[in-house]
Coordinates of C-alpha atoms in Angstrom, one line a residue:
M1 CA 60.4 3.3 86.0
S2 CA 62.6 7.0 84.2
G3 CA 64.3 6.8 81.1
T4 CA 67.8 5.7 81.8
A5 CA 66.5 1.8 83.7
A6 CA 64.4 2.3 80.6
A7 CA 67.2 1.7 78.2
L8 CA 69.1 -0.2 80.1
A9 CA 66.6 -2.7 80.4
A10 CA 66.6 -2.5 76.3
L11 CA 69.5 -3.4 76.1
I12 CA 69.2 -6.5 78.1
P13 CA 67.2 -8.9 77.4
A14 CA 64.9 -10.8 79.5
P15 CA 66.7 -13.9 80.9
R16 CA 66.5 -17.2 78.7
A17 CA 65.7 -20.8 79.2
S18 CA 68.4 -23.1 77.9
V19 CA 68.0 -25.4 75.6
D20 CA 66.7 -28.4 78.2
G21 CA 64.5 -25.9 80.0
D22 CA 65.7 -26.4 83.4
A23 CA 67.6 -24.2 84.1
V24 CA 67.7 -19.7 83.5
S25 CA 70.8 -17.7 82.5
V26 CA 71.0 -15.1 85.3
L27 CA 73.4 -11.5 84.4
P28 CA 75.2 -10.4 87.0
A29 CA 74.6 -7.8 88.1
T30 CA 78.3 -6.0 87.9
L31 CA 80.8 -5.7 85.2
Y32 CA 84.7 -6.0 85.8
V33 CA 87.5 -8.1 85.1
P34 CA 90.4 -8.3 88.0
E35 CA 94.2 -7.4 87.1
A36 CA 95.1 -11.5 86.9
S37 CA 92.2 -11.8 84.4
Q38 CA 93.2 -9.5 82.0
W39 CA 95.3 -11.7 79.9
L40 CA 94.9 -13.9 77.4
S41 CA 95.1 -17.3 79.4
T42 CA 93.5 -16.7 81.9
S43 CA 90.3 -14.3 80.2
T44 CA 86.5 -16.1 80.2
G45 CA 85.3 -14.6 77.2
R46 CA 86.5 -15.8 73.4
I47 CA 87.8 -14.1 70.8
A48 CA 86.9 -11.6 68.5
L49 CA 86.8 -12.9 65.2
D50 CA 87.2 -8.9 63.4
G51 CA 86.6 -5.6 64.7
Y52 CA 83.1 -4.9 63.1
S53 CA 82.0 -7.6 65.8
W54 CA 84.2 -6.7 68.2
M55 CA 82.8 -2.8 68.8
Q56 CA 79.5 -5.0 68.6
A57 CA 80.4 -5.9 72.2
V58 CA 81.7 -2.9 73.5
H59 CA 78.6 -0.9 71.7
W60 CA 76.6 -3.1 74.2
V61 CA 79.3 -2.7 77.6
A62 CA 79.0 1.0 76.6
G63 CA 75.1 1.1 76.7
A64 CA 74.7 -1.5 79.4
G65 CA 75.6 0.3 82.3
L66 CA 76.9 -2.9 83.9
Y67 CA 80.7 -1.8 84.1
E68 CA 81.3 1.4 86.6
P69 CA 85.3 2.5 86.5
R70 CA 85.2 4.2 90.0
R71 CA 83.7 1.6 91.9
Y72 CA 86.8 0.6 91.5
R73 CA 88.8 3.8 91.3
S74 CA 88.9 6.8 92.7
H75 CA 90.4 8.7 89.7
G76 CA 89.7 8.3 86.3
P77 CA 86.8 8.5 83.9
R78 CA 83.4 7.8 85.7
S79 CA 81.9 5.6 83.2
F80 CA 82.6 3.7 79.4
G81 CA 81.1 6.8 77.7
P82 CA 81.9 8.1 74.1
T83 CA 86.2 9.3 74.5
T84 CA 86.5 5.2 74.9
V85 CA 85.0 4.4 72.5
R86 CA 86.2 6.1 70.2
V87 CA 89.5 4.6 71.6
A88 CA 88.3 1.0 71.2
Q89 CA 87.6 2.4 67.2
L90 CA 91.2 2.7 66.5
L91 CA 92.2 -0.3 68.5
A92 CA 89.3 -3.0 66.2
E93 CA 91.5 -0.9 62.8
L94 CA 94.9 -2.6 63.4
F95 CA 96.0 -6.2 63.3
P96 CA 97.6 -7.2 64.9
C97 CA 96.3 -4.8 67.6
R98 CA 99.4 -3.6 69.4
P99 CA 98.4 0.1 69.6
G100 CA 101.8 2.5 70.6
I101 CA 101.1 5.6 73.6
E102 CA 101.8 8.0 71.3
Y103 CA 99.8 7.1 68.5
L104 CA 96.6 6.9 70.1
V105 CA 97.8 10.1 72.4
R106 CA 98.1 11.7 67.6
R107 CA 94.4 10.4 66.9
T108 CA 92.7 11.0 69.6
G109 CA 94.1 13.9 71.0
L110 CA 93.8 12.7 74.2
S111 CA 97.1 13.3 77.0
E112 CA 99.3 9.8 77.3
R113 CA 96.7 9.1 80.7
S114 CA 94.2 9.1 79.6
V115 CA 94.9 6.6 76.8
E116 CA 96.4 5.0 79.1
Y117 CA 93.1 5.2 81.3
H118 CA 90.9 4.4 78.3
L119 CA 92.9 1.2 77.9
G120 CA 93.2 0.1 81.3
M121 CA 89.1 0.6 81.4
L122 CA 88.8 -1.8 77.8
R123 CA 90.3 -4.6 80.1
E124 CA 89.1 -3.9 83.0
A125 CA 85.5 -4.2 81.4
G126 CA 86.3 -7.7 79.3
L127 CA 86.9 -6.0 76.2
L128 CA 91.1 -6.1 75.6
A129 CA 93.3 -9.3 77.2
Y130 CA 96.6 -9.1 76.9
V131 CA 99.1 -10.9 74.7
V132 CA 102.3 -9.4 75.0
R133 CA 103.0 -6.8 77.7
G134 CA 104.6 -3.5 76.6
T135 CA 108.7 -3.1 78.4
R136 CA 109.9 0.1 79.3
I137 CA 114.1 -0.7 80.0
R138 CA 116.4 2.8 80.5
G139 CA 118.3 3.4 77.7
A140 CA 115.9 1.3 74.4
A141 CA 113.6 2.0 73.3
A142 CA 109.5 1.3 74.5
Q143 CA 108.1 -1.8 73.7
A144 CA 104.3 -0.9 72.5
S145 CA 101.9 -4.2 74.0
E146 CA 99.7 -6.2 72.4
F147 CA 96.3 -6.8 73.1
A148 CA 93.8 -9.6 71.6
R149 CA 90.6 -8.3 71.5
M150 CA 87.3 -9.9 73.0
V151 CA 84.4 -10.6 73.7
P152 CA 83.1 -10.4 77.4
V153 CA 80.9 -14.3 78.6
E154 CA 78.6 -11.3 79.3
F155 CA 77.3 -10.2 76.2
D156 CA 77.0 -14.0 75.2
V157 CA 74.5 -14.5 78.0
A158 CA 72.6 -11.0 77.8
L159 CA 72.0 -12.3 74.1
G160 CA 71.6 -15.2 73.3
I161 CA 74.0 -16.3 72.0
R162 CA 75.0 -20.1 71.6
T163 CA 79.0 -20.7 70.7
A164 CA 80.8 -23.7 70.1
G165 CA 85.1 -25.0 70.9
E166 CA 86.5 -24.4 74.3
G167 CA 88.6 -21.7 75.7
T168 CA 89.2 -17.8 74.4
G169 CA 88.8 -19.7 70.9
R170 CA 84.5 -20.0 70.7
R171 CA 83.3 -19.1 67.9
M172 CA 79.1 -18.4 67.4
T173 CA 76.7 -20.8 66.2
G174 CA 73.8 -19.0 66.4
I175 CA 71.6 -17.0 68.8
A176 CA 68.0 -16.7 69.9
E177 CA 65.0 -15.1 68.7
A178 CA 64.9 -12.9 71.4
G179 CA 68.9 -11.6 70.8
R180 CA 68.4 -10.2 67.4
E181 CA 66.3 -7.2 67.9
L182 CA 69.3 -5.9 70.2
M183 CA 71.9 -7.3 67.6
A184 CA 70.1 -5.2 64.7
A185 CA 71.1 -2.2 67.1
L186 CA 74.2 -3.0 67.1
S187 CA 75.3 -3.5 64.1
K188 CA 73.8 -0.2 63.3
K189 CA 75.8 1.4 65.7
A190 CA 79.7 -0.5 65.1
A191 CA 78.9 0.7 61.3
R192 CA 78.9 5.0 62.5
K193 CA 82.2 5.8 63.1
V194 CA 82.1 7.7 66.9
R195 CA 83.4 11.8 66.4
K196 CA 85.0 14.0 68.9
R197 CA 82.2 16.6 70.5
R198 CA 82.6 19.6 69.3
A199 CA 83.7 22.5 71.5
K200 CA 81.3 24.6 71.2
S201 CA 77.9 25.7 68.8
S202 CA 77.8 28.8 67.9
S203 CA 74.5 28.5 67.4
K204 CA 71.9 29.5 71.1
A205 CA 69.5 26.5 69.4
P206 CA 71.6 23.7 68.1
A207 CA 68.9 20.8 66.1
K208 CA 67.2 18.3 67.7
G209 CA 69.2 15.5 65.7
A210 CA 73.0 17.1 67.0
R211 CA 71.3 17.4 71.0
K212 CA 70.0 14.4 71.2
G213 CA 73.1 12.9 69.0
A214 CA 75.2 13.9 71.5
D215 CA 73.7 12.9 74.3
Q216 CA 73.3 9.2 73.4
G217 CA 77.6 10.1 72.5
A218 CA 77.6 10.0 69.1
V219 CA 77.2 11.0 66.9
T220 CA 74.5 10.0 63.3
A221 CA 74.4 12.0 61.6
V222 CA 74.3 16.4 60.8
S223 CA 72.5 17.2 58.3
D224 CA 73.5 20.8 56.6
E225 CA 71.5 22.9 58.9
A226 CA 72.6 22.1 61.9
R227 CA 75.7 21.9 60.2
C228 CA 76.3 25.4 58.3
T229 CA 75.2 29.0 58.2
P230 CA 73.9 31.0 55.3
M231 CA 76.4 34.2 54.4
G232 CA 75.2 36.5 55.3
G233 CA 72.2 35.1 57.4
S234 CA 71.2 33.9 61.2
S235 CA 73.1 31.3 63.1
R236 CA 69.4 30.0 63.6
S237 CA 69.4 26.4 61.9
V238 CA 66.5 27.2 60.4
S239 CA 66.3 29.9 57.2
S240 CA 64.8 30.7 54.2
A241 CA 65.1 32.1 50.9
G242 CA 63.6 35.4 51.9
T243 CA 65.7 36.1 54.2
T244 CA 69.0 35.0 53.1
S245 CA 71.3 37.9 51.7
F246 CA 74.1 37.9 49.3
P247 CA 76.8 39.4 48.2
S248 CA 75.6 41.7 44.6
E249 CA 77.7 40.4 41.3
S250 CA 80.2 43.6 41.6
K251 CA 81.5 42.5 44.9
L252 CA 81.8 39.6 43.1
A253 CA 83.5 40.2 40.1
S254 CA 87.1 40.8 40.3
G255 CA 87.2 38.0 43.1
Q256 CA 88.9 40.5 45.1
S257 CA 87.3 41.9 48.3
D258 CA 88.5 44.6 51.1
S259 CA 89.1 42.9 54.6
P260 CA 87.6 45.6 57.2
T261 CA 90.9 44.2 59.5
P262 CA 93.5 43.8 56.9
K263 CA 96.1 41.1 58.3
K264 CA 99.7 42.6 59.5
V265 CA 102.4 40.7 57.7
K266 CA 105.2 40.6 60.1
R267 CA 108.7 40.2 58.3
G268 CA 111.9 39.5 60.1
R269 CA 113.9 38.0 63.1
R270 CA 111.1 38.4 66.1
K271 CA 111.7 40.8 68.5
L272 CA 113.3 39.2 72.0
N273 CA 111.6 39.6 75.0
A274 CA 113.1 40.5 78.6
V275 CA 114.1 36.8 79.5
G276 CA 115.3 36.0 75.6
R277 CA 117.3 39.8 75.7
R278 CA 119.0 37.7 79.4
F279 CA 120.0 35.2 77.8
Q280 CA 121.7 37.0 74.9
L281 CA 123.6 39.0 76.9
A282 CA 124.6 35.9 79.5
S283 CA 125.6 33.9 75.6
E284 CA 127.9 37.3 74.6
L285 CA 129.4 37.4 78.1
I286 CA 130.7 33.9 78.2
R287 CA 131.7 33.9 75.2
Q288 CA 134.0 37.0 75.5
V289 CA 135.0 36.4 79.5
P290 CA 137.8 33.8 79.9
W291 CA 136.3 32.9 83.6
M292 CA 133.3 32.2 82.6
G293 CA 133.8 30.1 80.2
R294 CA 132.5 26.9 81.8
A295 CA 129.2 29.0 83.8
A296 CA 125.9 27.9 82.6
V297 CA 123.3 30.8 81.1
P298 CA 120.2 30.4 82.7
R299 CA 122.2 31.2 86.0
I300 CA 124.3 34.0 83.9
A301 CA 120.8 35.1 83.1
W302 CA 119.2 35.2 86.2
I303 CA 122.1 36.9 87.2
L304 CA 122.1 38.9 84.6
K305 CA 118.3 40.2 84.3
D306 CA 118.7 43.9 86.4
V307 CA 120.9 44.8 84.3
A308 CA 119.8 42.9 81.2
D309 CA 116.4 44.4 82.1
A310 CA 118.2 48.4 82.1
G311 CA 119.8 48.3 78.7
W312 CA 123.2 47.0 78.9
T313 CA 125.2 46.0 76.5
A314 CA 127.7 43.0 76.6
D315 CA 130.5 45.0 76.5
E316 CA 128.9 47.9 79.0
V317 CA 129.6 45.1 81.7
I318 CA 132.8 44.2 80.4
A319 CA 133.2 47.8 80.5
F320 CA 132.1 47.6 84.3
L321 CA 133.9 44.5 85.3
D322 CA 136.7 45.8 84.0
C323 CA 136.9 48.5 87.5
G324 CA 138.0 46.7 89.9
D325 CA 141.0 44.0 90.0
A326 CA 141.9 41.4 87.1
P327 CA 140.5 37.9 89.6
G328 CA 143.3 35.3 88.7
T329 CA 141.4 31.8 89.1
V330 CA 137.5 32.0 89.1
H331 CA 136.4 28.5 90.9
R332 CA 132.2 29.9 90.8
P333 CA 131.8 32.5 88.1
S334 CA 128.0 33.1 88.9
G335 CA 128.9 34.0 92.5
F336 CA 131.8 36.5 91.8
L337 CA 129.6 38.5 88.7
A338 CA 126.4 38.6 91.3
G339 CA 128.7 40.5 93.4
R340 CA 130.9 42.9 90.7
L341 CA 127.3 43.9 89.2
K342 CA 125.5 44.2 92.6
T343 CA 125.6 47.9 92.4
A344 CA 126.9 48.6 88.8
T345 CA 122.8 49.0 87.3
A346 CA 122.7 52.6 90.0
Q347 CA 126.7 53.2 90.3
W348 CA 125.7 53.4 86.0
P349 CA 122.6 54.6 85.5
H350 CA 122.3 56.4 82.8
A351 CA 123.6 55.4 78.9
E352 CA 125.9 58.5 77.7
G353 CA 128.2 56.8 80.6
R354 CA 128.1 54.1 79.8
A355 CA 129.6 54.1 77.0
R356 CA 132.1 56.7 77.7
A357 CA 133.1 54.0 80.0
V358 CA 133.3 51.7 77.0
Q359 CA 135.9 53.6 74.8
A360 CA 138.1 54.8 77.8
Y361 CA 137.5 50.3 78.5
R362 CA 138.5 49.9 74.9
D363 CA 141.3 52.3 74.5
S364 CA 143.3 50.8 77.7
R365 CA 145.8 48.4 78.1
R366 CA 144.2 45.8 80.3
A367 CA 142.1 45.6 77.2
E368 CA 144.7 45.2 74.5
K369 CA 146.5 43.1 76.7
A370 CA 142.8 40.9 76.7
R371 CA 143.0 41.3 72.6
H372 CA 146.0 39.3 73.0
Q373 CA 145.6 37.4 75.9
E374 CA 144.2 34.4 73.7
W375 CA 147.2 34.2 71.5
E376 CA 150.5 35.3 73.5
G377 CA 149.3 34.7 76.5
D378 CA 150.3 30.6 78.2
W379 CA 148.6 28.0 77.9
T380 CA 146.4 27.1 80.9
P381 CA 146.1 22.6 81.0
P382 CA 143.0 21.4 81.4
R383 CA 141.5 20.2 85.6
S384 CA 140.5 16.9 84.3
E385 CA 144.0 14.4 85.0
S386 CA 142.2 12.4 82.1
V387 CA 141.7 15.2 79.5
R388 CA 146.1 16.1 80.5
R389 CA 147.0 12.6 79.9
L390 CA 145.0 12.4 76.4
V391 CA 146.3 16.2 75.6
A392 CA 150.1 14.6 76.8
D393 CA 149.8 11.6 74.6
A394 CA 149.1 13.7 71.4
F395 CA 152.2 16.0 72.5
A396 CA 154.1 13.1 73.3
P397 CA 156.9 12.5 70.1
Q398 CA 156.2 9.2 68.3
Q399 CA 158.7 7.6 66.7
P400 CA 157.6 5.1 63.6
Q401 CA 157.7 1.4 64.7
Y402 CA 158.5 -1.6 62.4
D403 CA 156.8 -4.7 62.4
L404 CA 159.6 -7.1 62.6
P405 CA 158.9 -10.3 60.0
D406 CA 157.8 -14.1 61.4
G407 CA 161.1 -15.5 62.1
H408 CA 162.6 -12.8 63.8
Q409 CA 158.9 -12.9 66.0
D410 CA 161.3 -14.6 68.5
A411 CA 164.6 -13.0 68.6
G412 CA 164.0 -9.5 69.4
E413 CA 166.2 -6.0 69.9
A414 CA 167.5 -6.9 72.6
S415 CA 170.0 -9.6 72.0
P416 CA 170.9 -9.8 67.6
V417 CA 174.0 -10.8 65.8
V418 CA 175.8 -8.5 65.8
P419 CA 179.3 -8.7 63.4
G420 CA 183.2 -7.9 64.5
E421 CA 184.7 -4.5 64.0
E422 CA 186.3 -4.9 60.7
E423 CA 182.7 -5.4 59.1
L424 CA 180.7 -3.5 61.2
K425 CA 183.3 -0.3 59.4
K426 CA 182.5 -1.7 56.1
F427 CA 179.4 -2.0 56.5
R428 CA 179.5 1.6 58.2
A429 CA 181.0 2.9 55.0
V430 CA 179.1 1.8 52.1
A431 CA 175.8 2.2 53.9
W432 CA 177.2 6.5 54.1
Q433 CA 177.8 5.9 50.9
E434 CA 174.3 4.3 50.0
F435 CA 173.2 7.4 52.2
M436 CA 174.7 10.1 50.4
L437 CA 174.0 8.6 47.1
G438 CA 170.4 8.5 47.6
R439 CA 170.1 4.5 48.7
P440 CA 169.2 3.7 52.2
D441 CA 168.7 0.8 51.2
Q442 CA 170.4 -1.2 53.2
V443 CA 169.4 0.2 56.8
V444 CA 166.5 0.2 56.2
T445 CA 166.9 -2.8 54.8
T446 CA 168.3 -3.6 59.1
L447 CA 165.7 -1.7 60.7
D448 CA 163.3 -3.9 59.6
A449 CA 164.3 -6.8 59.8
L450 CA 166.6 -5.9 63.4
G451 CA 164.4 -3.2 64.4
P452 CA 166.2 0.4 66.0
A453 CA 168.6 -1.3 68.5
A454 CA 171.1 -3.0 66.3
A455 CA 170.9 -0.7 63.7
E456 CA 172.4 2.0 66.1
Q457 CA 175.1 -0.5 66.8
I458 CA 175.7 -1.3 62.9
Y459 CA 175.9 1.7 61.4
G460 CA 175.9 4.7 64.3
A461 CA 173.0 6.1 66.2
D462 CA 174.0 8.7 63.7
L463 CA 173.5 7.7 60.1
V464 CA 169.9 5.5 61.4
Q465 CA 168.5 8.6 62.6
R466 CA 169.1 10.3 59.2
V467 CA 167.7 7.6 57.5
R468 CA 164.3 7.2 59.8
K469 CA 164.7 10.3 59.1
L470 CA 164.5 10.2 55.5
I471 CA 161.9 7.6 55.4
S472 CA 159.0 9.0 57.9
G473 CA 158.9 12.4 55.1
T474 CA 160.1 15.0 56.4
S475 CA 160.3 17.2 54.9
L476 CA 163.7 20.3 56.3
M477 CA 165.9 17.5 56.5
T478 CA 169.3 18.0 54.5
V479 CA 171.4 15.6 53.6
G480 CA 175.0 15.9 54.7
R481 CA 177.6 15.2 56.6
R482 CA 178.8 17.3 60.0

């Protein structure tokens, strides 16, 4: 019998006789829970009362070898190993067991796909069951799944555990004598933490205990000899005092030491590489050239790769574009720019020539016109119909609105009660006198009660307009009649 087979045989005790002695419990050859039975309502296992007892079942599944992930899928981990146990340790600390994928990724250092693989393995091994399955809805926050920590029925059969109760609420009441030794070994494993394997030891001959822990997938206790290397000594795991060299007191007195490779302190802004220079040039051109205002920076940066790598500045590119006719309406700025700069590096290969061209462009009339175009040119309406409507509403003159009292809500402004001609003349004369004295209360009362239309019929449009300007707070109004 090989060493692996002997280890598995030690983890799975012999079938035990039942209480009446007539039947024998037979352990299945494989351990697998289909997806339909991975819910708390359909699970055949029992709920673990605490994380410690649940970790005993996790270590039993990891060592028994009854669950083989690759038998049911063609991708993912090949075995139920130390990484799955580390994920289970984090789940044992949670109450309720509602782990988020991002939380497990941050704690374990695994990728999101790897965490999903190991959670699926724990469900297929009967160690986890869904209580509530998480959801991912577009536009809403993702909801994490809630699990119940389960003890598979195969674990109870293998160790001869007696239970009482029904369904998933069964509780442990005893254990067979044959399973006590194995339960003690699982208890020791559950009490220890399985940690992440170290990347690669610098020692050529690692300690025996460290090699054994790596083979078993559990880190028990690492001695100081395996972890530390004496200062100035060799990298072997065992060292003597005679071979260890320490620095002299003169070197340690000041508390300072000179490193053979001193660190270089970098200050200031980082220097842009070629790609960053292209994006910087593209952003400057989009801000300065009017017909490039709607262009995408990455596309313009790709078009400017030749001139940016040649050391061109934004002023030099603008000066070169000015050599051609000024465009009217540019529907596709990236295509127009690519056509203009097709032969730019060949025509202006030297920096001195580009500098003279930039100076000539700044002295030209076209450049002066472009500098004042923003303030003196005609306003260009937006292209979007909805934006044009918003702009028109914003610039439209708005008259102040007056709310009618409750008694005049039904009367409206269409049919006000207008006095006779003689009374109107008296009203207008008194209203003008009050207005000239700075007391337009009579007209304001009529506006509030009957509305602007009725007030203009009574007092005239001129007086009503003056009063409305006065109450609207206009500071440029002249009080007086023409």
